[in-house]
Amino acid sequence: NFESDSNGILTKFEIKQEAVLEQFNNLQTLMIDILFIHEDHSQEEIKRVIVLPQEITTIKTLIGKKSPVAVILNHNDWAYIKWIICPKSLLYMKDNYHKLIDIDRALVCRSIYDKARDAKMSSKIFLDSALLFLKHESNTFILQTLLSFVSASVHYYIPFDSVDKYCSEMFEVVYY
């Protein structure tokens, strides 16, 4: 969660961490890299950010920095975490996915799939985003992974009356 003032300067930057299972409060101390993507598409990497073993960690060192339009937590994928993409970042990714490096595209794909699978995002929003990303994907590993996410979503998570529509769209993206 991040907020900025009218001048585009960060006034708040918080990372929320939650236990995977309620009965096992296994919040961890994490060291992650964060990628800020700015409106002009420039990127700023913030290295070795410590996330405390608590629900909310405020990253005070980021206050006063230029506010990003999108954020990728765990950039470089060092920590063993499930990153849940924020709505602001997803909006940016829909138009700029192809500008990301391979590891960041893989993180975005995993994040939106996890969010849909965990019922924190509509599976239709996931599929619309994933099909858009497929059009720009050239990495065979990410392509294969994204296709398996799309297939699982079509078969298990969307309403039955939408299956034919998404199967047709997937066919069009993959074969044209």
Tab-separated table of C-alpha atoms in Angstrom:
chain	number	residue	atom	x	y	z
A	1	ASN	CA	0.000	0.000	0.000
A	2	PHE	CA	1.462	3.345	-0.975
A	3	GLU	CA	0.170	6.901	-0.956
A	4	SER	CA	1.563	10.134	-2.321
A	5	ASP	CA	0.891	13.834	-2.003
A	6	SER	CA	-0.258	16.219	-4.743
A	7	ASN	CA	3.372	16.665	-5.851
A	8	GLY	CA	3.823	12.932	-6.497
A	9	ILE	CA	5.993	12.332	-3.426
A	10	LEU	CA	5.486	9.217	-1.301
A	11	THR	CA	3.868	9.923	2.058
A	12	LYS	CA	3.279	6.292	3.020
A	13	PHE	CA	4.654	2.918	1.966
A	14	GLU	CA	3.494	-0.187	3.796
A	15	ILE	CA	3.989	-3.869	3.136
A	16	LYS	CA	1.315	-6.180	4.461
A	17	GLN	CA	2.307	-9.706	5.422
A	18	GLU	CA	-0.171	-12.363	6.437
A	19	ALA	CA	0.159	-15.938	7.591
A	20	VAL	CA	-0.707	-18.597	5.040
A	21	LEU	CA	-2.801	-20.522	7.553
A	22	GLU	CA	-4.593	-18.878	10.460
A	23	GLN	CA	-3.530	-21.559	12.954
A	24	PHE	CA	0.167	-21.107	12.054
A	25	ASN	CA	1.220	-17.520	12.569
A	26	ASN	CA	4.462	-17.903	10.657
A	27	LEU	CA	5.213	-14.300	9.753
A	28	GLN	CA	8.846	-14.026	8.708
A	29	THR	CA	11.631	-11.492	8.635
A	30	LEU	CA	12.224	-11.039	4.924
A	31	MET	CA	14.802	-9.260	2.822
A	32	ILE	CA	13.400	-8.256	-0.552
A	33	ASP	CA	14.158	-5.976	-3.444
A	34	ILE	CA	11.439	-3.584	-4.581
A	35	LEU	CA	11.071	-2.214	-8.089
A	36	PHE	CA	9.451	1.189	-8.561
A	37	ILE	CA	8.213	1.927	-12.064
A	38	HIS	CA	7.638	5.597	-12.746
A	39	GLU	CA	5.236	7.336	-15.100
A	40	ASP	CA	7.975	7.824	-17.724
A	41	HIS	CA	8.605	4.004	-17.536
A	42	SER	CA	11.934	4.506	-15.800
A	43	GLN	CA	12.679	1.995	-13.073
A	44	GLU	CA	14.206	2.399	-9.648
A	45	GLU	CA	15.396	-0.640	-7.738
A	46	ILE	CA	15.381	-0.477	-3.952
A	47	LYS	CA	17.674	-3.226	-2.669
A	48	ARG	CA	17.620	-5.250	0.524
A	49	VAL	CA	14.456	-3.926	2.127
A	50	ILE	CA	13.714	-5.607	5.458
A	51	VAL	CA	10.129	-6.707	6.082
A	52	LEU	CA	9.531	-7.383	9.772
A	53	PRO	CA	7.663	-10.456	11.093
A	54	GLN	CA	4.469	-8.487	11.689
A	55	GLU	CA	1.301	-7.768	9.755
A	56	ILE	CA	2.296	-4.272	8.555
A	57	THR	CA	5.834	-3.028	7.962
A	58	THR	CA	6.162	0.672	7.188
A	59	ILE	CA	9.192	1.369	4.998
A	60	LYS	CA	10.110	4.836	6.258
A	61	THR	CA	13.183	5.150	4.015
A	62	LEU	CA	10.859	5.402	0.995
A	63	ILE	CA	8.901	8.372	2.345
A	64	GLY	CA	9.867	11.468	0.366
A	65	LYS	CA	10.830	9.557	-2.778
A	66	LYS	CA	9.122	10.101	-6.111
A	67	SER	CA	5.923	8.042	-6.129
A	68	PRO	CA	5.805	5.144	-8.593
A	69	VAL	CA	2.896	4.239	-10.864
A	70	ALA	CA	3.611	0.550	-10.264
A	71	VAL	CA	5.492	-1.534	-7.721
A	72	ILE	CA	6.907	-5.042	-7.900
A	73	LEU	CA	7.633	-6.466	-4.470
A	74	ASN	CA	10.270	-9.179	-4.290
A	75	HIS	CA	11.818	-7.956	-7.529
A	76	ASN	CA	14.545	-10.476	-8.422
A	77	ASP	CA	12.512	-13.146	-6.573
A	78	TRP	CA	14.939	-13.632	-3.665
A	79	ALA	CA	12.407	-14.217	-0.879
A	80	TYR	CA	9.976	-17.082	-0.604
A	81	ILE	CA	6.747	-15.074	-0.619
A	82	LYS	CA	3.467	-14.762	-2.438
A	83	TRP	CA	3.266	-11.216	-3.775
A	84	ILE	CA	-0.238	-9.868	-4.288
A	85	ILE	CA	-0.178	-7.176	-6.973
A	86	CYS	CA	-1.981	-3.945	-6.074
A	87	PRO	CA	-4.685	-2.511	-8.374
A	88	LYS	CA	-2.502	0.491	-9.364
A	89	SER	CA	0.314	-1.801	-10.471
A	90	LEU	CA	-2.000	-4.153	-12.373
A	91	LEU	CA	-3.460	-1.220	-14.276
A	92	TYR	CA	0.051	-0.194	-15.350
A	93	MET	CA	1.008	-3.778	-16.270
A	94	LYS	CA	-1.949	-4.192	-18.613
A	95	ASP	CA	-0.447	-1.593	-20.957
A	96	ASN	CA	3.246	-2.084	-20.230
A	97	TYR	CA	3.781	-5.790	-19.521
A	98	HIS	CA	6.067	-6.142	-22.547
A	99	LYS	CA	8.477	-3.541	-21.087
A	100	LEU	CA	9.325	-5.741	-18.089
A	101	ILE	CA	12.260	-8.141	-17.881
A	102	ASP	CA	11.570	-11.880	-17.786
A	103	ILE	CA	11.662	-12.348	-14.015
A	104	ASP	CA	9.268	-9.438	-13.434
A	105	ARG	CA	6.837	-10.703	-16.089
A	106	ALA	CA	6.899	-14.123	-14.399
A	107	LEU	CA	6.232	-12.501	-11.009
A	108	VAL	CA	3.308	-10.508	-12.406
A	109	CYS	CA	1.780	-13.626	-13.999
A	110	ARG	CA	2.146	-15.635	-10.790
A	111	SER	CA	0.722	-12.803	-8.722
A	112	ILE	CA	-2.429	-12.320	-10.764
A	113	TYR	CA	-3.024	-16.076	-10.892
A	114	ASP	CA	-2.580	-16.428	-7.124
A	115	LYS	CA	-4.899	-13.485	-6.586
A	116	ALA	CA	-7.606	-15.094	-8.748
A	117	ARG	CA	-7.083	-18.551	-7.251
A	118	ASP	CA	-7.356	-17.104	-3.722
A	119	ALA	CA	-10.611	-15.309	-4.683
A	120	LYS	CA	-9.053	-11.840	-4.281
A	121	MET	CA	-9.627	-11.052	-7.952
A	122	SER	CA	-12.298	-12.122	-10.396
A	123	SER	CA	-11.140	-15.001	-12.563
A	124	LYS	CA	-12.525	-13.077	-15.528
A	125	ILE	CA	-10.222	-10.140	-14.720
A	126	PHE	CA	-7.348	-12.619	-14.421
A	127	LEU	CA	-8.179	-14.181	-17.797
A	128	ASP	CA	-8.565	-10.829	-19.540
A	129	SER	CA	-5.165	-9.749	-18.189
A	130	ALA	CA	-3.474	-13.089	-18.916
A	131	LEU	CA	-4.737	-13.187	-22.497
A	132	LEU	CA	-3.433	-9.669	-22.982
A	133	PHE	CA	-0.041	-10.706	-21.555
A	134	LEU	CA	0.093	-13.803	-23.779
A	135	LYS	CA	0.046	-11.583	-26.853
A	136	HIS	CA	3.375	-10.057	-25.795
A	137	GLU	CA	5.100	-13.065	-24.236
A	138	SER	CA	8.202	-14.460	-25.935
A	139	ASN	CA	9.865	-16.394	-23.099
A	140	THR	CA	8.905	-20.060	-23.523
A	141	PHE	CA	8.990	-20.824	-19.783
A	142	ILE	CA	6.674	-17.908	-18.942
A	143	LEU	CA	4.490	-18.740	-21.933
A	144	GLN	CA	4.089	-22.345	-20.796
A	145	THR	CA	3.379	-21.284	-17.204
A	146	LEU	CA	0.876	-18.624	-18.242
A	147	LEU	CA	-0.926	-21.078	-20.532
A	148	SER	CA	-1.245	-23.550	-17.664
A	149	PHE	CA	-2.645	-20.783	-15.414
A	150	VAL	CA	-5.150	-19.805	-18.121
A	151	SER	CA	-6.156	-23.423	-18.671
A	152	ALA	CA	-6.681	-24.018	-14.942
A	153	SER	CA	-8.682	-20.825	-14.630
A	154	VAL	CA	-10.916	-21.692	-17.590
A	155	HIS	CA	-11.559	-25.188	-16.278
A	156	TYR	CA	-11.953	-24.505	-12.556
A	157	TYR	CA	-12.654	-20.867	-11.738
A	158	ILE	CA	-14.913	-19.190	-14.267
A	159	PRO	CA	-18.659	-19.626	-14.631
A	160	PHE	CA	-19.620	-22.406	-17.010
A	161	ASP	CA	-21.372	-20.000	-19.390
A	162	SER	CA	-18.048	-18.201	-20.027
A	163	VAL	CA	-15.917	-21.260	-20.833
A	164	ASP	CA	-16.522	-21.218	-24.606
A	165	LYS	CA	-15.769	-17.490	-24.834
A	166	TYR	CA	-12.407	-17.810	-23.066
A	167	CYS	CA	-11.443	-21.006	-24.886
A	168	SER	CA	-12.045	-19.201	-28.185
A	169	GLU	CA	-10.054	-16.155	-27.070
A	170	MET	CA	-7.180	-18.344	-25.877
A	171	PHE	CA	-7.167	-20.171	-29.230
A	172	GLU	CA	-7.083	-16.864	-31.119
A	173	VAL	CA	-4.184	-15.522	-29.024
A	174	VAL	CA	-2.106	-18.694	-29.247
A	175	TYR	CA	-2.648	-19.519	-32.905
A	176	TYR	CA	-2.704	-16.065	-34.495
